[in-house]
mmCIF file of N, CA and C in Angstrom:
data_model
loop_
_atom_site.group_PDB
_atom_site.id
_atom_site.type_symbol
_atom_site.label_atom_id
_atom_site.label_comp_id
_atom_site.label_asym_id
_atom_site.label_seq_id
_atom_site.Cartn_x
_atom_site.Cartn_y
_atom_site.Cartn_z
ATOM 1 N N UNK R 1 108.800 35.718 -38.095
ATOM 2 C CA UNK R 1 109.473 35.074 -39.184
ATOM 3 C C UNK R 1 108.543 35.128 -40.389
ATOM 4 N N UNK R 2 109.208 35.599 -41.934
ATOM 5 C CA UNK R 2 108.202 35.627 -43.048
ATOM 6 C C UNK R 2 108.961 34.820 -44.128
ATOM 7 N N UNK R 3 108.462 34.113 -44.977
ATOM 8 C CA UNK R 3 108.654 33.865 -46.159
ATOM 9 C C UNK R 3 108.473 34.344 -47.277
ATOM 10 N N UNK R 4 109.012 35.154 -48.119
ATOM 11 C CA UNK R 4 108.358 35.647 -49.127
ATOM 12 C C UNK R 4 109.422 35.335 -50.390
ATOM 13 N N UNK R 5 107.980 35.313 -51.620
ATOM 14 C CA UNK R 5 108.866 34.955 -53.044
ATOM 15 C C UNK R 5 108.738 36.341 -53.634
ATOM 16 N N UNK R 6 109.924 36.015 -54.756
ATOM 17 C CA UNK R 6 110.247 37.079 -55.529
ATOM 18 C C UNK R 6 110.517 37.087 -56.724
ATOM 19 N N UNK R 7 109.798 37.202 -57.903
ATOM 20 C CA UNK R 7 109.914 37.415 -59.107
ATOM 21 C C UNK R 7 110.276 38.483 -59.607
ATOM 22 N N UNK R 8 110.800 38.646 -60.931
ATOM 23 C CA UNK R 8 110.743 39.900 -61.818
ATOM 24 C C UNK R 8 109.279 40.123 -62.016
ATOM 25 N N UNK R 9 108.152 39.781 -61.744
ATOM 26 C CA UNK R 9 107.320 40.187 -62.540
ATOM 27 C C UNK R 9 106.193 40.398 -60.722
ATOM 28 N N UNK R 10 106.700 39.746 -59.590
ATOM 29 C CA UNK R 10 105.855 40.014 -58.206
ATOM 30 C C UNK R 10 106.894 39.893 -57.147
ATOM 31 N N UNK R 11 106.252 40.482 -55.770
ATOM 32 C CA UNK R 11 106.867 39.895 -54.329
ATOM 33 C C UNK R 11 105.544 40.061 -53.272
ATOM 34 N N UNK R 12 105.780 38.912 -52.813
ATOM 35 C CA UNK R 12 104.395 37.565 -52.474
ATOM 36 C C UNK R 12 105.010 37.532 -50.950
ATOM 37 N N UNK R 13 104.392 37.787 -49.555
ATOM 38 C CA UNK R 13 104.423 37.195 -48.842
ATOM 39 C C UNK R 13 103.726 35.535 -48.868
ATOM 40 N N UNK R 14 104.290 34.173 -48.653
ATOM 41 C CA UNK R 14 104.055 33.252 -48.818
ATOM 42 C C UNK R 14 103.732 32.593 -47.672
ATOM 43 N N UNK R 15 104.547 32.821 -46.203
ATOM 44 C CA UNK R 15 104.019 33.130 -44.928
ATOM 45 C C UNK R 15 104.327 33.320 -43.671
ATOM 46 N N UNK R 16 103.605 33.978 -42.443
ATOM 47 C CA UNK R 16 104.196 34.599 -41.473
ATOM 48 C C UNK R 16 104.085 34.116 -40.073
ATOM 49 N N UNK R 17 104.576 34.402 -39.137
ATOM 50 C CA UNK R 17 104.286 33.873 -37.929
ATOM 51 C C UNK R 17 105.106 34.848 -36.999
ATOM 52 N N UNK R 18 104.326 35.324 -36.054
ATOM 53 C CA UNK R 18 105.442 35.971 -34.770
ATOM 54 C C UNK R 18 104.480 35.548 -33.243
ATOM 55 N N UNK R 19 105.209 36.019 -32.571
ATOM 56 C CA UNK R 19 104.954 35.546 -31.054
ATOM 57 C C UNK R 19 105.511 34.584 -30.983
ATOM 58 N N UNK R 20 105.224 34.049 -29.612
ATOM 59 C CA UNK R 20 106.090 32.920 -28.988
ATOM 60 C C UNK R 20 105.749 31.482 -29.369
ATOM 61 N N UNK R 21 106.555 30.707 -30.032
ATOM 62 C CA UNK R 21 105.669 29.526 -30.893
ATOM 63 C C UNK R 21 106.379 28.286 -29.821
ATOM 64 N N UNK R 22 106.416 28.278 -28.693
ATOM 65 C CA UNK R 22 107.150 27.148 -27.605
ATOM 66 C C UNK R 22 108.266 26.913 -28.004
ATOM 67 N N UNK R 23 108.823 26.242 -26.938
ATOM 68 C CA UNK R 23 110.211 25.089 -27.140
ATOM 69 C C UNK R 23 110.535 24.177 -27.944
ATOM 70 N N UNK R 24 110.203 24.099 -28.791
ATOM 71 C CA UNK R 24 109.648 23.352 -29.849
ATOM 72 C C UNK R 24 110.041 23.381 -31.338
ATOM 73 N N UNK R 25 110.279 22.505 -32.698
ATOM 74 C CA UNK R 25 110.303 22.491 -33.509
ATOM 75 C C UNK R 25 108.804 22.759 -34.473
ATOM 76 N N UNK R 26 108.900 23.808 -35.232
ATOM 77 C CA UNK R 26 107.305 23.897 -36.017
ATOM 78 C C UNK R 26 107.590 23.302 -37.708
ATOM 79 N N UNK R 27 106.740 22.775 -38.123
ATOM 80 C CA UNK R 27 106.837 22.267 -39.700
ATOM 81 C C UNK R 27 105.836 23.189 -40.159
ATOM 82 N N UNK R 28 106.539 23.773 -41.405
ATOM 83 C CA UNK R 28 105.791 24.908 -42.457
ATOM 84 C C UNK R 28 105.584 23.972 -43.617
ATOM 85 N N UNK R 29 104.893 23.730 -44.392
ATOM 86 C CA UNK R 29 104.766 23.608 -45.858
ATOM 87 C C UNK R 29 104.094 24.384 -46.755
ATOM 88 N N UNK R 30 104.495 24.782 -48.015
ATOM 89 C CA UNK R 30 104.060 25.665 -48.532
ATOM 90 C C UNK R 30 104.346 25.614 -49.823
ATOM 91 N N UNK R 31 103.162 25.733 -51.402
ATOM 92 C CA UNK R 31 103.486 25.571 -52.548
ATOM 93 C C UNK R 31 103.556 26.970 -53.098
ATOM 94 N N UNK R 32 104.833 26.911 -54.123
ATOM 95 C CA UNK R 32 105.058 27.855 -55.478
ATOM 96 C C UNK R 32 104.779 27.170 -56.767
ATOM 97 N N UNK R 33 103.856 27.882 -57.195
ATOM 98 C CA UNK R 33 103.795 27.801 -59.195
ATOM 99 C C UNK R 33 104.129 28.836 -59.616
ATOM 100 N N UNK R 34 104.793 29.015 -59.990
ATOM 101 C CA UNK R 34 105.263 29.746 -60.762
ATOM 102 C C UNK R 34 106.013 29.164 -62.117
ATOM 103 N N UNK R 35 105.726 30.374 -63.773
ATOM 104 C CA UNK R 35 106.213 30.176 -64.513
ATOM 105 C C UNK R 35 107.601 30.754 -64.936
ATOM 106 N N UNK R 36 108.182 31.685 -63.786
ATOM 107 C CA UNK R 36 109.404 32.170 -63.947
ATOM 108 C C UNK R 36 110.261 32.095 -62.761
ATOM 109 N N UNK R 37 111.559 32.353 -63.581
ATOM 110 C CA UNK R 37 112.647 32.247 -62.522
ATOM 111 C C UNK R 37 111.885 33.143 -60.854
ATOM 112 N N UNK R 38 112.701 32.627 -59.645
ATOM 113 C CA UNK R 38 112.246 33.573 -58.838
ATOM 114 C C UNK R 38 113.385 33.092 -57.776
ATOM 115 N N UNK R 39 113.220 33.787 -56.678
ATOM 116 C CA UNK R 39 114.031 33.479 -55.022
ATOM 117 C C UNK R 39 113.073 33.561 -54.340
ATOM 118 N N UNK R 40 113.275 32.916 -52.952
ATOM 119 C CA UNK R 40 112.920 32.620 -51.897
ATOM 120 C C UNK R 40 113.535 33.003 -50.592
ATOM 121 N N UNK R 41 113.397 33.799 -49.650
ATOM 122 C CA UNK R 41 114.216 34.270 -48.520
ATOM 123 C C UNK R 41 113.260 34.672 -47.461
ATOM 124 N N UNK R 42 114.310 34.674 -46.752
ATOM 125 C CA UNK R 42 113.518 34.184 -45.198
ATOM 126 C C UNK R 42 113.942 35.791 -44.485
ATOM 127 N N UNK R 43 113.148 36.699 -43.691
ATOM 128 C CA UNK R 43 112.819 37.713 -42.994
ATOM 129 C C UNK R 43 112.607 37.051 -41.316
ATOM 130 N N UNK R 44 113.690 37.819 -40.396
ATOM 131 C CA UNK R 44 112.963 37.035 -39.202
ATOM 132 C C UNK R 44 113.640 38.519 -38.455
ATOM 133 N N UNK R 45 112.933 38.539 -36.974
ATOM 134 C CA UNK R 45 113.105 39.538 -35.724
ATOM 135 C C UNK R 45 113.374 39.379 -35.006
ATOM 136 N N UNK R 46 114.148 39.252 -33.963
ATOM 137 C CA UNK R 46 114.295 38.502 -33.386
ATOM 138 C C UNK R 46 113.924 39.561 -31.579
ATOM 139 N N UNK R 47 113.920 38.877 -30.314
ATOM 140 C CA UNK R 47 113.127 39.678 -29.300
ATOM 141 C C UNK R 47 114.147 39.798 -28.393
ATOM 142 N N UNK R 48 113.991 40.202 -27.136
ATOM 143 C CA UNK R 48 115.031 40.850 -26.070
ATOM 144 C C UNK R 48 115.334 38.992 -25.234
ATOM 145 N N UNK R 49 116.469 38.871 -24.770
ATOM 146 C CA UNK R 49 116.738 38.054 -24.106
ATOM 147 C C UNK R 49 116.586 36.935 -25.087
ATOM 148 N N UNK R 50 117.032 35.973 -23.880
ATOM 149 C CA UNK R 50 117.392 34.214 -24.469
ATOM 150 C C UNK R 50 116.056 33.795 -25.620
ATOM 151 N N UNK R 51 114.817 34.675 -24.733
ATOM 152 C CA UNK R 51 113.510 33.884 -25.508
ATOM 153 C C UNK R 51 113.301 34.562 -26.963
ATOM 154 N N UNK R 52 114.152 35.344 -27.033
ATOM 155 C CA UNK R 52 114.227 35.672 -28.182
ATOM 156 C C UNK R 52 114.787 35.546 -29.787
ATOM 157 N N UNK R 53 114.965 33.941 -29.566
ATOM 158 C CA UNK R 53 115.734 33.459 -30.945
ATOM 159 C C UNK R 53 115.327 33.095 -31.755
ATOM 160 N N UNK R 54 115.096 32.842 -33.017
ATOM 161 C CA UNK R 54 115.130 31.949 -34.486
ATOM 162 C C UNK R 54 116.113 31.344 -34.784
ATOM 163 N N UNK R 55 115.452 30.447 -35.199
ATOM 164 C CA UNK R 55 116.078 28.584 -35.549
ATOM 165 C C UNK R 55 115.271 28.244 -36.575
ATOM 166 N N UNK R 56 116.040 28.233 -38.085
ATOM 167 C CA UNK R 56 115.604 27.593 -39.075
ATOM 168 C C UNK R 56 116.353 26.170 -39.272
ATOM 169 N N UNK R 57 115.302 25.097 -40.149
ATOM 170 C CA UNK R 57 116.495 23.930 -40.195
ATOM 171 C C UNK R 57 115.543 23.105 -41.032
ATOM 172 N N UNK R 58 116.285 22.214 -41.982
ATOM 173 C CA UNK R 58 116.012 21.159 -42.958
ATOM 174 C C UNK R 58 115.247 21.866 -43.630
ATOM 175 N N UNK R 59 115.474 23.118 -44.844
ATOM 176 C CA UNK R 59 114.916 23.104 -45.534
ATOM 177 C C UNK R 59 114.557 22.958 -46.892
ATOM 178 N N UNK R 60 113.774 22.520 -47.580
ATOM 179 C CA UNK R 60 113.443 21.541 -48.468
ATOM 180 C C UNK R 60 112.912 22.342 -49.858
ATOM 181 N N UNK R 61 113.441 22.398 -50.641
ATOM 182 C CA UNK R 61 112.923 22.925 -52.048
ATOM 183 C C UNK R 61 112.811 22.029 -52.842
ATOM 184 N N UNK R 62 111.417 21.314 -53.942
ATOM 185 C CA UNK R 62 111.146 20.242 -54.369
ATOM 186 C C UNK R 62 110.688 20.824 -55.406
ATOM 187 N N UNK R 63 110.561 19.946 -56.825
ATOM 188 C CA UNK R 63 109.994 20.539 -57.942
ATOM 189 C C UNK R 63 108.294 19.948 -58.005
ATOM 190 N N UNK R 64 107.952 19.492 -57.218
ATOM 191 C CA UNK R 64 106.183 19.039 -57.166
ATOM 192 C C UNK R 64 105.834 19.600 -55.733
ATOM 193 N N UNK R 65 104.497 19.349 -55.783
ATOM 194 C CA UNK R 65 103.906 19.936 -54.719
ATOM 195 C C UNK R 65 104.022 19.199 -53.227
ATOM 196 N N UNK R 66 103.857 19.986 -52.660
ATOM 197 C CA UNK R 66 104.140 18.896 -51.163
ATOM 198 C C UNK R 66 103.090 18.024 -50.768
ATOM 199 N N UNK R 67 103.837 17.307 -50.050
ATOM 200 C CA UNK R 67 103.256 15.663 -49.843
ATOM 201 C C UNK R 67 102.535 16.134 -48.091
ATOM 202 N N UNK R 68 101.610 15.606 -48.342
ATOM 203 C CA UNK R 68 100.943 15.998 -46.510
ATOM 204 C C UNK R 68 101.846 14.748 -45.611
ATOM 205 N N UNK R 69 102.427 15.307 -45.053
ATOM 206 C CA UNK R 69 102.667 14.225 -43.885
ATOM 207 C C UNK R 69 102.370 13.883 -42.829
ATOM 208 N N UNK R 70 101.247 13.897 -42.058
ATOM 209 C CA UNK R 70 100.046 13.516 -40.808
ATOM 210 C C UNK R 70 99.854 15.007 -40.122
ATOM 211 N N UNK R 71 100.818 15.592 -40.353
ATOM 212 C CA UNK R 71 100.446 17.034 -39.414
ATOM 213 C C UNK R 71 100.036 18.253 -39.811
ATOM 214 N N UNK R 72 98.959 18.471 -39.253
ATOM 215 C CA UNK R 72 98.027 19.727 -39.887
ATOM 216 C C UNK R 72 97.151 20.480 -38.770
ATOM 217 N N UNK R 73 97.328 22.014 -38.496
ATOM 218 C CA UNK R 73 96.821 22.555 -37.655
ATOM 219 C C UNK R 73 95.343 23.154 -38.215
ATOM 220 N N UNK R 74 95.511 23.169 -39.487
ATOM 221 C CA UNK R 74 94.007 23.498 -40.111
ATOM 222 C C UNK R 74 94.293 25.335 -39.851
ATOM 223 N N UNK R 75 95.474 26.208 -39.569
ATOM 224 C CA UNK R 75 95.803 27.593 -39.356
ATOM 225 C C UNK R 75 95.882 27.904 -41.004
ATOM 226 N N UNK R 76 96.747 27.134 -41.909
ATOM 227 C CA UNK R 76 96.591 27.557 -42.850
ATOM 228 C C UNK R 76 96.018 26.641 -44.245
ATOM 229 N N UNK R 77 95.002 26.400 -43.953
ATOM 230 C CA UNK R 77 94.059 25.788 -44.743
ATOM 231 C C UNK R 77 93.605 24.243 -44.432
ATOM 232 N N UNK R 78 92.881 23.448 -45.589
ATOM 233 C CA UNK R 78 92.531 22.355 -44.777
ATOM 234 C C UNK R 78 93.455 21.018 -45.459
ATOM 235 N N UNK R 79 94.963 20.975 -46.071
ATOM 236 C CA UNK R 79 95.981 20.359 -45.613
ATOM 237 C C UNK R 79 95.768 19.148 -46.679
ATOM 238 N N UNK R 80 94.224 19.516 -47.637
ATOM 239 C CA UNK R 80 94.024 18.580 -48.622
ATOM 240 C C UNK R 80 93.071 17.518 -48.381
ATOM 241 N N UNK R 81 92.532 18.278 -46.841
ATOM 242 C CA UNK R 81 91.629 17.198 -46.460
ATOM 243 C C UNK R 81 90.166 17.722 -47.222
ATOM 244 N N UNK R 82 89.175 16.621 -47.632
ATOM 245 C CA UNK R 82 88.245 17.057 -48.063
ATOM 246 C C UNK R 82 87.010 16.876 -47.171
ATOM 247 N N UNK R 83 85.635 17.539 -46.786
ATOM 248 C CA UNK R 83 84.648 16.659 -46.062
ATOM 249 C C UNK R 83 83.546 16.889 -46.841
ATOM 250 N N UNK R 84 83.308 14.926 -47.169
ATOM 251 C CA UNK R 84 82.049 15.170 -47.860
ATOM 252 C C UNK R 84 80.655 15.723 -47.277
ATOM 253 N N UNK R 85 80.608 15.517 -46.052
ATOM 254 C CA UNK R 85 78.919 15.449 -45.119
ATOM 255 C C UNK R 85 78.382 15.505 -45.806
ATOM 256 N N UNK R 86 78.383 13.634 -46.022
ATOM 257 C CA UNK R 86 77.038 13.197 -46.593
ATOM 258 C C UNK R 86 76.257 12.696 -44.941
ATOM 259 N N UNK R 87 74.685 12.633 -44.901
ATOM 260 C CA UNK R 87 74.702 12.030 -44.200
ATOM 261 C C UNK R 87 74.491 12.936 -42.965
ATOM 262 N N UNK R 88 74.613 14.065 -42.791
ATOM 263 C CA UNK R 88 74.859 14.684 -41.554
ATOM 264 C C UNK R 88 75.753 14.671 -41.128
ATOM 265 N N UNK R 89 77.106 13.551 -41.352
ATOM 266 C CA UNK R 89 78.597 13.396 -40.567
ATOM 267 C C UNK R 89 79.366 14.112 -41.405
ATOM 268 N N UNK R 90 80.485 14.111 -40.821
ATOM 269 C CA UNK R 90 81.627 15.117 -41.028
ATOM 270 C C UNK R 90 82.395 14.159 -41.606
ATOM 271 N N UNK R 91 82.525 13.585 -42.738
ATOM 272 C CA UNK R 91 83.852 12.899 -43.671
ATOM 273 C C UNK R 91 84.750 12.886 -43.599
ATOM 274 N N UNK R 92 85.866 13.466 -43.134
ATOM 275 C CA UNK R 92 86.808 13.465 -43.556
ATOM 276 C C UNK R 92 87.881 12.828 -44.902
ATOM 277 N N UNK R 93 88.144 13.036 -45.412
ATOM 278 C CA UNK R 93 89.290 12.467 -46.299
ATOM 279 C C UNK R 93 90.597 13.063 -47.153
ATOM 280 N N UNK R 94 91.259 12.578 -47.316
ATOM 281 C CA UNK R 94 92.685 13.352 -47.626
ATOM 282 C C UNK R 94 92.571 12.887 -48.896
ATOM 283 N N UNK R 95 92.842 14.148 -49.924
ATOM 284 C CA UNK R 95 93.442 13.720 -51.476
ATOM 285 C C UNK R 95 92.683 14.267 -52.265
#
């Protein structure tokens, strides 16, 4: 499955995922700035048999940037968390 944007002026993979991602619901978030018109569309493959489906659902186009909501695999970046290590420890903090 890919996301990619599309301007008159670029086309941006924004982001990808294949293999088997479980039984399971996955949450993507992902920001656009952009100063011009553009689209957004979704690319997917799908595999042999039952295990082979895509399922998109609730998706969300907002005019500000996205809000972290507790879940973060740290796969595609660090989710806004910052670490100071002061101290020798590992900080954590969000914002």
């Amino acid at each position: 499955m890919s996301l990619w944007y599309e301007s008159s002026q670029a086309k941006n993979l924004l982001w990808s995922k294949n293999g088997s991602q479980a039984n399971r619901w996955n949450k993507v978030q992902t920001n656009i700035i952009s100063g011009v018109e553009f689209k957004v569309y979704f690319e997917g493959v799908v595999g042999n048999g039952f295990k082979g489906d895509i399922a998109i659902d609730d998706i969300e186009l907002t005019q500000s940037q996205c809000k972290f909501d507790g879940i973060c695999d740290f796969e595609e970046g660090l989710c806004n968390f910052k670490n100071s290590n002061s101290d020798n420890y590992f900080n954590w903090t969000i914002g």
